[in-house]
PDB file of C-alpha atoms in Angstrom:
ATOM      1  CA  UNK A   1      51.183  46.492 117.954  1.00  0.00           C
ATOM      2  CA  UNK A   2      52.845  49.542 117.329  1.00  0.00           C
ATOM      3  CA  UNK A   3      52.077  51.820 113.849  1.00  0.00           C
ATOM      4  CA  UNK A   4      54.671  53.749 112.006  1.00  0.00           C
ATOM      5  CA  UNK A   5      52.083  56.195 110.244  1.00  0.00           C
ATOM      6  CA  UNK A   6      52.384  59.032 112.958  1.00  0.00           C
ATOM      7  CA  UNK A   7      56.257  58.429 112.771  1.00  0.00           C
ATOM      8  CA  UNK A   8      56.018  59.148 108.774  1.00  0.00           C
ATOM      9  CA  UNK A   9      53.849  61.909 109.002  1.00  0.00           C
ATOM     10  CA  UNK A  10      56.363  63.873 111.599  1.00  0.00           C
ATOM     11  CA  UNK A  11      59.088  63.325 108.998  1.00  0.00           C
ATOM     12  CA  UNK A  12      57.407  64.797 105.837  1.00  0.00           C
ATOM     13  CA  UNK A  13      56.042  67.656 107.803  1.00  0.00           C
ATOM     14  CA  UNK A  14      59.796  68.237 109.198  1.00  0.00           C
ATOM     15  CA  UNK A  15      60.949  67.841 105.591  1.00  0.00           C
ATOM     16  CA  UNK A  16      58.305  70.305 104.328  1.00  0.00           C
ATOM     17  CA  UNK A  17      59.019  73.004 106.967  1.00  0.00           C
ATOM     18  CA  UNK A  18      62.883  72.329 106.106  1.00  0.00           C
ATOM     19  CA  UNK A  19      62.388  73.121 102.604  1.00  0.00           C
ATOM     20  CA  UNK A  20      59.865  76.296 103.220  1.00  0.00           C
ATOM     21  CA  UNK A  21      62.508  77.519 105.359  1.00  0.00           C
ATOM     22  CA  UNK A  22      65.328  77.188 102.410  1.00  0.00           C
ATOM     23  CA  UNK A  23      62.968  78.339  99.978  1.00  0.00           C
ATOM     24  CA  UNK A  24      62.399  81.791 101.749  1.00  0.00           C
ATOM     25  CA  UNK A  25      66.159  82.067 102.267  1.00  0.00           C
ATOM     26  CA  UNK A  26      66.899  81.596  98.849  1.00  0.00           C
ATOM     27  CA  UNK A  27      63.942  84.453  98.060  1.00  0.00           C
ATOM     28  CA  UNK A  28      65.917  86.647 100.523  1.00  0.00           C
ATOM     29  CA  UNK A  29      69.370  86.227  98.924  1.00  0.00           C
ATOM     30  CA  UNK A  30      67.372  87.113  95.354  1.00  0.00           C
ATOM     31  CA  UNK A  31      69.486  89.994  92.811  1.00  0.00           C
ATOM     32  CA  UNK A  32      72.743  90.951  92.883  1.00  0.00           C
ATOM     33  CA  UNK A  33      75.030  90.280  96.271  1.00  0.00           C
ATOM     34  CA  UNK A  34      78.088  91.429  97.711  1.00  0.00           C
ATOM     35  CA  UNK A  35      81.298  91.860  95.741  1.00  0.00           C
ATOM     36  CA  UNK A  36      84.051  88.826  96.381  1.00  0.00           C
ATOM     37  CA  UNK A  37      87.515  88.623  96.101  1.00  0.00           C
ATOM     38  CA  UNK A  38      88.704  92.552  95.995  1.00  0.00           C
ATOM     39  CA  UNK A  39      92.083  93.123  95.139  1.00  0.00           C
ATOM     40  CA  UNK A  40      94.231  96.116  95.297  1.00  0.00           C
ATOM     41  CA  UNK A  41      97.080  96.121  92.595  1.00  0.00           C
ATOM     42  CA  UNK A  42      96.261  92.683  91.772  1.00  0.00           C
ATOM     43  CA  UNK A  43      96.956  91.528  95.761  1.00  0.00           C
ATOM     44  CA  UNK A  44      94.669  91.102  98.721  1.00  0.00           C
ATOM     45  CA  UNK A  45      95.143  93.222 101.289  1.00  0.00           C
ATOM     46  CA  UNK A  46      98.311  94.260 100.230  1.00  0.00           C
ATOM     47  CA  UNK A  47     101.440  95.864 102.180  1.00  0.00           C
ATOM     48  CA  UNK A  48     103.560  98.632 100.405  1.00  0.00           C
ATOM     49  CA  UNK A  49     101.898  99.332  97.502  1.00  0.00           C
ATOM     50  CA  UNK A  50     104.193 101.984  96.082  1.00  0.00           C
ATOM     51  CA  UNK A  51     101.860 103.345  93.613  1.00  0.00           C
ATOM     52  CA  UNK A  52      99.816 106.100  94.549  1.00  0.00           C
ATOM     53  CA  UNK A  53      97.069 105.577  92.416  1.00  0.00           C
ATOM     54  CA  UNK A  54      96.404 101.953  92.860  1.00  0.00           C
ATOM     55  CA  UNK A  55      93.738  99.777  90.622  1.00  0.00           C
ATOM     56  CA  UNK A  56      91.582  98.243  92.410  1.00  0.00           C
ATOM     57  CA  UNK A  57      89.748  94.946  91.235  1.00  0.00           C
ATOM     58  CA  UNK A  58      86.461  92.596  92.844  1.00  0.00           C
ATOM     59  CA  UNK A  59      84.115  89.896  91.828  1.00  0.00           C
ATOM     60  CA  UNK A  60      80.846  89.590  90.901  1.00  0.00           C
ATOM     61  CA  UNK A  61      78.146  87.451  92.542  1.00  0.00           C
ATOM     62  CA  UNK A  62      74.383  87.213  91.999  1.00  0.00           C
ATOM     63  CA  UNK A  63      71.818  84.959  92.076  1.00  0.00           C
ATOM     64  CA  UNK A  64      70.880  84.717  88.348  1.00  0.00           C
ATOM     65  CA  UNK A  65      72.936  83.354  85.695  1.00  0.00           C
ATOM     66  CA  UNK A  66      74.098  85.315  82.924  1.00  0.00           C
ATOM     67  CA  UNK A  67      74.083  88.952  84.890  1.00  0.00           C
ATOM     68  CA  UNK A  68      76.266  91.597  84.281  1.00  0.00           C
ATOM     69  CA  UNK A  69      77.105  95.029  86.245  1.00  0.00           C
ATOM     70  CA  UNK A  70      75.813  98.289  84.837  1.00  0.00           C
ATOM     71  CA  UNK A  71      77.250 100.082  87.932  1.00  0.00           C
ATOM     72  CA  UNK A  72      79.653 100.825  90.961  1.00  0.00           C
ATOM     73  CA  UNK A  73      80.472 102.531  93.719  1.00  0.00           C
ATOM     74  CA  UNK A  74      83.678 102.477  95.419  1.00  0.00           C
ATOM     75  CA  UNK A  75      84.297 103.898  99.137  1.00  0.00           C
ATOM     76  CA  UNK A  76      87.776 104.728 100.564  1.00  0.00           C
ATOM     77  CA  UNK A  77      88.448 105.546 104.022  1.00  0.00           C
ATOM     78  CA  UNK A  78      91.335 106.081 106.680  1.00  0.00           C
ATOM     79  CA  UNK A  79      88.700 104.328 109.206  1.00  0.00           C
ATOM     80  CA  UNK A  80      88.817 100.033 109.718  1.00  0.00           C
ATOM     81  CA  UNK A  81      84.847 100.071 109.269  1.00  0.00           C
ATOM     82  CA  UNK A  82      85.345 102.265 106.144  1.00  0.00           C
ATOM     83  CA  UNK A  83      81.556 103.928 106.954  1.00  0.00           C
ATOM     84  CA  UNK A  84      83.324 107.419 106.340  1.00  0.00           C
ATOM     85  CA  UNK A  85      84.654 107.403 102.983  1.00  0.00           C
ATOM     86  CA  UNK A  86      86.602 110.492 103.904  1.00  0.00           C
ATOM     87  CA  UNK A  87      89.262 109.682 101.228  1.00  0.00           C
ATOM     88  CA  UNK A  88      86.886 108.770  98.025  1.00  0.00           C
ATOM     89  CA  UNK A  89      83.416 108.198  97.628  1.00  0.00           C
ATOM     90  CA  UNK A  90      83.546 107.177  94.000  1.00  0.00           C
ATOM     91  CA  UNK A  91      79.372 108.209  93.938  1.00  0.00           C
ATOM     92  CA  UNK A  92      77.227 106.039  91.364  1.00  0.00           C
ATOM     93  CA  UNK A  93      79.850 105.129  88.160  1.00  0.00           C
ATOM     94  CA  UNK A  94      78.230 103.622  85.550  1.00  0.00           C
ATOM     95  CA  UNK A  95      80.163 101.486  84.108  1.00  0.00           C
ATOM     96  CA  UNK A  96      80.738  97.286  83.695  1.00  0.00           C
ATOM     97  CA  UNK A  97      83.988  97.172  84.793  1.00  0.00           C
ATOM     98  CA  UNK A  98      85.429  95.683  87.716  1.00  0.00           C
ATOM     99  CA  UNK A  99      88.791  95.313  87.200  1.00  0.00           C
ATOM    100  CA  UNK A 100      92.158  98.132  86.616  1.00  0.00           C
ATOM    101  CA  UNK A 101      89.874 100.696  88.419  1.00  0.00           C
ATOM    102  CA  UNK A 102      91.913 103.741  89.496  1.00  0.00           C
ATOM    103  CA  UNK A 103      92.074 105.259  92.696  1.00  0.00           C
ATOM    104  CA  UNK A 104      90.714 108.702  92.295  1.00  0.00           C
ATOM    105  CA  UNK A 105      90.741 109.943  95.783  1.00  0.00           C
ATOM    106  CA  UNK A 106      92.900 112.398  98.159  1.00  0.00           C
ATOM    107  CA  UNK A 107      96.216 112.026  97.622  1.00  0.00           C
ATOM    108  CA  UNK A 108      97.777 108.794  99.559  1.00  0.00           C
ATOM    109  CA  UNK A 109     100.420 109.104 102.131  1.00  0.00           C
ATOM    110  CA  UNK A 110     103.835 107.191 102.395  1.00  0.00           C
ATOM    111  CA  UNK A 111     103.425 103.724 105.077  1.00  0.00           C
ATOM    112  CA  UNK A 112      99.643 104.649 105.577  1.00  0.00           C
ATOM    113  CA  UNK A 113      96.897 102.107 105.957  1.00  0.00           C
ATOM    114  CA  UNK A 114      93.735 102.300 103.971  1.00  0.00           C
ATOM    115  CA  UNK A 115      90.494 100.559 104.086  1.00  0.00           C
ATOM    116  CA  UNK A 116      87.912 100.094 100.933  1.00  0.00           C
ATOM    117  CA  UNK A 117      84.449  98.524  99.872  1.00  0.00           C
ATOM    118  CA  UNK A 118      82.584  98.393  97.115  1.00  0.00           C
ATOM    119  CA  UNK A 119      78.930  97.482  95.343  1.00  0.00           C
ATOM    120  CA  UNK A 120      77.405  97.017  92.114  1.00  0.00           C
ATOM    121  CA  UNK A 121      74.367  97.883  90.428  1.00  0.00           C
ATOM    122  CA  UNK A 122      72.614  94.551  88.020  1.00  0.00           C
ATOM    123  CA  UNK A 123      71.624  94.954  84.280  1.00  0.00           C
ATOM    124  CA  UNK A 124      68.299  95.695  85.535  1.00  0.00           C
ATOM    125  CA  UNK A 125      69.564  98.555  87.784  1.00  0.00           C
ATOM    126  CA  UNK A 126      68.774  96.389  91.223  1.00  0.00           C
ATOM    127  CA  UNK A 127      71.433  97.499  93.937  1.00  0.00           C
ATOM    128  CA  UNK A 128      73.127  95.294  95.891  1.00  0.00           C
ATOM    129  CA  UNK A 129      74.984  95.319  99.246  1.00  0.00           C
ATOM    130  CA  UNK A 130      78.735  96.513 100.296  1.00  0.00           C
ATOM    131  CA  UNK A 131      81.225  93.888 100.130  1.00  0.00           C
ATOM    132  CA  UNK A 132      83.119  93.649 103.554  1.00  0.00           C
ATOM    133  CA  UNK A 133      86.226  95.756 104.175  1.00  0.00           C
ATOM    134  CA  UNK A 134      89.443  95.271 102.621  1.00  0.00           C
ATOM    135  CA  UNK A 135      92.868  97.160 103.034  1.00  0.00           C
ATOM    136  CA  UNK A 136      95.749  98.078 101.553  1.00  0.00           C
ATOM    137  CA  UNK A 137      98.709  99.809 102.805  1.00  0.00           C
ATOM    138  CA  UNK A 138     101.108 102.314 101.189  1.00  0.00           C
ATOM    139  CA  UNK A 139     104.876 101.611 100.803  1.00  0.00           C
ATOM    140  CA  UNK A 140     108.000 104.929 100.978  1.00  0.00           C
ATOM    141  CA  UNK A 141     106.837 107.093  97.917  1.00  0.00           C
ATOM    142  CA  UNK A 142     109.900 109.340  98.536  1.00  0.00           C
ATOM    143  CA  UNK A 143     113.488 108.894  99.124  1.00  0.00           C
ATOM    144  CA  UNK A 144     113.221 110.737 102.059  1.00  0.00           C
ATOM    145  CA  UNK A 145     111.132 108.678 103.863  1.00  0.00           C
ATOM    146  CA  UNK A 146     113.600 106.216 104.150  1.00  0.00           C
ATOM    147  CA  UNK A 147     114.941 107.148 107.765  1.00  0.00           C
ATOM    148  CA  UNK A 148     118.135 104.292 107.255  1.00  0.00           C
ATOM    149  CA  UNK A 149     120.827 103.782 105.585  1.00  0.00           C
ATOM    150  CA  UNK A 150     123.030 101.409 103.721  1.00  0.00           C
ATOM    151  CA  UNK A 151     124.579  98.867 106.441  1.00  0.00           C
ATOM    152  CA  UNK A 152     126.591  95.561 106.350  1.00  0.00           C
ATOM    153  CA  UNK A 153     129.998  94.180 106.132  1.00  0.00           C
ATOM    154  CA  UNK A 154     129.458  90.607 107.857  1.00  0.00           C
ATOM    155  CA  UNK A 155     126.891  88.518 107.157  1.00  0.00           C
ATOM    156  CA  UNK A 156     125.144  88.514 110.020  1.00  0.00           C
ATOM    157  CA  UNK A 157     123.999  91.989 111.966  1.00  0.00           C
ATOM    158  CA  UNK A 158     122.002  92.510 115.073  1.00  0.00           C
ATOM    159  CA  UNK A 159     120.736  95.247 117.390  1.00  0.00           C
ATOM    160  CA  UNK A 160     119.145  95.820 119.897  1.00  0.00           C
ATOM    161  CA  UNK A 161     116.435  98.630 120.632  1.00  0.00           C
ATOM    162  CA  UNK A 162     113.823  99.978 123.620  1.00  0.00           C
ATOM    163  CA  UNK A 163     110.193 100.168 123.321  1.00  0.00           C
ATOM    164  CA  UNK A 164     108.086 102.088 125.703  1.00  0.00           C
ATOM    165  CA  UNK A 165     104.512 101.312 125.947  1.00  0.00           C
ATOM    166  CA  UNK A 166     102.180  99.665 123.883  1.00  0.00           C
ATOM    167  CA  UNK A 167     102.640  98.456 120.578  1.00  0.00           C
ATOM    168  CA  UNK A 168      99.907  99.344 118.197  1.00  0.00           C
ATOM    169  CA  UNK A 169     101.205  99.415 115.064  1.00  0.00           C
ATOM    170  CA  UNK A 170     104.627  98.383 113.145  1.00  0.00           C
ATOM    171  CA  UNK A 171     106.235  98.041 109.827  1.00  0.00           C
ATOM    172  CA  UNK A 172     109.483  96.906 108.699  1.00  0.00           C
ATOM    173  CA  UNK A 173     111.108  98.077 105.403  1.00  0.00           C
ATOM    174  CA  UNK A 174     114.483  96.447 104.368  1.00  0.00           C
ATOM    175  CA  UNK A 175     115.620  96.570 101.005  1.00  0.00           C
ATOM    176  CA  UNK A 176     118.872  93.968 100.176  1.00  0.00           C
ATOM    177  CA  UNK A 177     121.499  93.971  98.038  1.00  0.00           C
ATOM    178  CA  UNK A 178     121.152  90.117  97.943  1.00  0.00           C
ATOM    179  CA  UNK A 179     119.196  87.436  99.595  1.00  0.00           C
ATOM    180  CA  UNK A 180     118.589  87.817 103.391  1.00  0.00           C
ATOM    181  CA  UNK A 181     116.537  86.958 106.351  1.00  0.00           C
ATOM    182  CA  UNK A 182     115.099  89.349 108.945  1.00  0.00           C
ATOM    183  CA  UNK A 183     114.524  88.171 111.983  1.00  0.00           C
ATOM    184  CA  UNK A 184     113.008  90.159 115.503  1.00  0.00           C
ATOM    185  CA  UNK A 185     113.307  88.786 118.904  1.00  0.00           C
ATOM    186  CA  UNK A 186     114.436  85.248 117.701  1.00  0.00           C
ATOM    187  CA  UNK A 187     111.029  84.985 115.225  1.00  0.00           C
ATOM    188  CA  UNK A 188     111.527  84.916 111.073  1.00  0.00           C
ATOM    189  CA  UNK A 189     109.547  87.781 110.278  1.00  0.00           C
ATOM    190  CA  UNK A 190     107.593  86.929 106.984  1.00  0.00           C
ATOM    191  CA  UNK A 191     107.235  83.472 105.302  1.00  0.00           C
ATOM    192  CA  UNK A 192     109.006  84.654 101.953  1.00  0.00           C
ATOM    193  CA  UNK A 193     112.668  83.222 100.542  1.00  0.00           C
ATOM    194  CA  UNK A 194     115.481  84.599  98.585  1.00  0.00           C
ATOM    195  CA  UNK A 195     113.631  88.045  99.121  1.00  0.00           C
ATOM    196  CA  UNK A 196     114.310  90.339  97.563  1.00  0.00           C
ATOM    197  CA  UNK A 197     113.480  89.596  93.867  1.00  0.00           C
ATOM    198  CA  UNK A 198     116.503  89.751  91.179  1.00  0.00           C
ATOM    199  CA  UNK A 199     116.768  93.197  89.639  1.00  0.00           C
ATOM    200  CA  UNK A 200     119.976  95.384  87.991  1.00  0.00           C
ATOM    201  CA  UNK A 201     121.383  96.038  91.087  1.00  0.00           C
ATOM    202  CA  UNK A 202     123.209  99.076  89.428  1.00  0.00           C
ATOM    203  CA  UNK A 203     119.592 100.471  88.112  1.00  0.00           C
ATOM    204  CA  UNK A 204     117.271  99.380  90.964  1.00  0.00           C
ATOM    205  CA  UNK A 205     116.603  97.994  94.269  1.00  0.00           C
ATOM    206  CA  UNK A 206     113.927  96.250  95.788  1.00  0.00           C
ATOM    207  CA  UNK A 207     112.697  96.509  99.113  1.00  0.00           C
ATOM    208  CA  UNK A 208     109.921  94.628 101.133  1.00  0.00           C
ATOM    209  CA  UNK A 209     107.451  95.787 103.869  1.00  0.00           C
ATOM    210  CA  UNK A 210     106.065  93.348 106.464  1.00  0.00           C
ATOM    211  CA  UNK A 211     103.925  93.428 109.355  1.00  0.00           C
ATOM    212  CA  UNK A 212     105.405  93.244 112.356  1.00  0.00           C
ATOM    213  CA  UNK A 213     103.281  94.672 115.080  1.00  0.00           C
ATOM    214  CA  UNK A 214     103.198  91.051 116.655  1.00  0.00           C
ATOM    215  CA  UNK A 215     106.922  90.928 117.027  1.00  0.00           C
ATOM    216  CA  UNK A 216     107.606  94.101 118.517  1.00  0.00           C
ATOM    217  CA  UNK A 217     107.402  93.847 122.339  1.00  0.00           C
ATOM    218  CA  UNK A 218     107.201  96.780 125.372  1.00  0.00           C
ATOM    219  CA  UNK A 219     111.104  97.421 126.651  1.00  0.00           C
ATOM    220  CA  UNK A 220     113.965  95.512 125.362  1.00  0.00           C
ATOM    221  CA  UNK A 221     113.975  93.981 121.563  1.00  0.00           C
ATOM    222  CA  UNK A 222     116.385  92.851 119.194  1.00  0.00           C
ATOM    223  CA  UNK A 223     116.591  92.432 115.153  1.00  0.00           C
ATOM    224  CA  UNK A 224     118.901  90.422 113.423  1.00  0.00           C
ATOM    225  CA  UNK A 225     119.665  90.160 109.720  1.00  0.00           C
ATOM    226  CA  UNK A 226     121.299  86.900 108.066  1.00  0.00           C
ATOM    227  CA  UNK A 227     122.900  88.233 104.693  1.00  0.00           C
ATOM    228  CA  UNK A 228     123.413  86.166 101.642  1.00  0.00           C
ATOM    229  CA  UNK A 229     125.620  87.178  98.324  1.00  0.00           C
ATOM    230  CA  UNK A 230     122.427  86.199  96.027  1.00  0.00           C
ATOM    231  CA  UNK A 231     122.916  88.161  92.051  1.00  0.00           C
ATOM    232  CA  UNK A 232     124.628  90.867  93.684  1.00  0.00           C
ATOM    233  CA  UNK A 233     128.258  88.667  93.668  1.00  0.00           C
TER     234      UNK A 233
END
């Protein structure tokens, strides 16, 4: 005969350690936590921001219902792990808002990459932890930054172009009088259509900046534009 008491006592004791252990987890994640979904200019992680005093924007999480923030602190660096703020260190702000706050920093360069945290401060002063790292990247603040010029009689262009050594970082900037597609070494570069947005063509023009480090090979390469009429016609 075989008895299922032993059996029933290893499962509650299993169940009891199980919820201990979830019990002093939940103790450990007590007050307020790290800042969620940051935004710069209303976009994560955004290329070309052409503004150079972006807003910057984040979410709050906690473990009790009904908190609020009394405070914040915002770091800015040039670095990836953003431990050196050595653009902004916003210091203790004390103040419940979380969204539309303004860069306040060094001034920002043209086609620069950035990197920024933040953390809050609870209504009952407790101090949480750093969110992780998000980026943004400036766009051309200037007109002479842009290095081309205006190109295009056919509808389709190409060229070809050298690049010696590694590849460690590269942007694309194209601005259209009407719809296009940019393409580099056979690959679509981007997953947007009917770029760029409609404006007054006569007042202004739109341009785009993508990524494109990925693309870009060592030695030969080639880019290729597919031009459509769009509003301009």
């Amino acid at each position: 005969m075989f008895s299922i008491v032993p059996s029933k006592a290893v499962i509650l004791i299993s169940i009891f350690i199980f919820c201990l252990t979830l019990a002093k987890i939940s103790r450990a994640a007590d007050g307020p936590q790290a800042p969620v979904g940051l935004r710069c200019e209303y976009l994560a992680d955004p290329l070309g921001i052409d503004v150079k005093q972006p807003r910057f924007f984040w979410v709050l999480e906690h473990s009790e219902r009904g908190q609020k923030q009394s405070a914040y602190q915002i770091l800015v660096s040039t670095q990836p792990a953003c431990d050196k703020p050595d653009l902004w260190d916003s210091g203790k702000v004390n103040s419940s808002e979380s969204t539309q706050i303004v860069y306040q920093g060094k001034p920002l360069g043209s086609g620069r990459s950035y990197f920024w945290r933040v953390r809050y401060w609870d209504q009952a002063g407790k101090e949480g932890p750093y969110s992780e790292v998000a980026s943004f990247e400036t766009g051309l603040f200037f007109r002479e930054d842009w290095k081309g010029s205006w190109i295009g009689v056919a509808n389709q262009l190409r060229k070809e172009f050298p690049v010696n050594g590694r590849v460690v970082r590269a942007r694309a900037y194209i601005c259209g009088m009407g719809y296009y597609e940019l393409r580099l070494n056979g690959r679509k570069v981007g997953s947007n259509v009917l770029d760029p947005a409609w404006t007054t063509h006569d007042k202004r023009v739109l341009y785009v900046a993508y990524d494109v480090t990925n693309l870009v090979q060592p030695g030969a390469n080639a880019v290729a534009v597919i031009l459509g009429k769009g509003w301009y016609k």
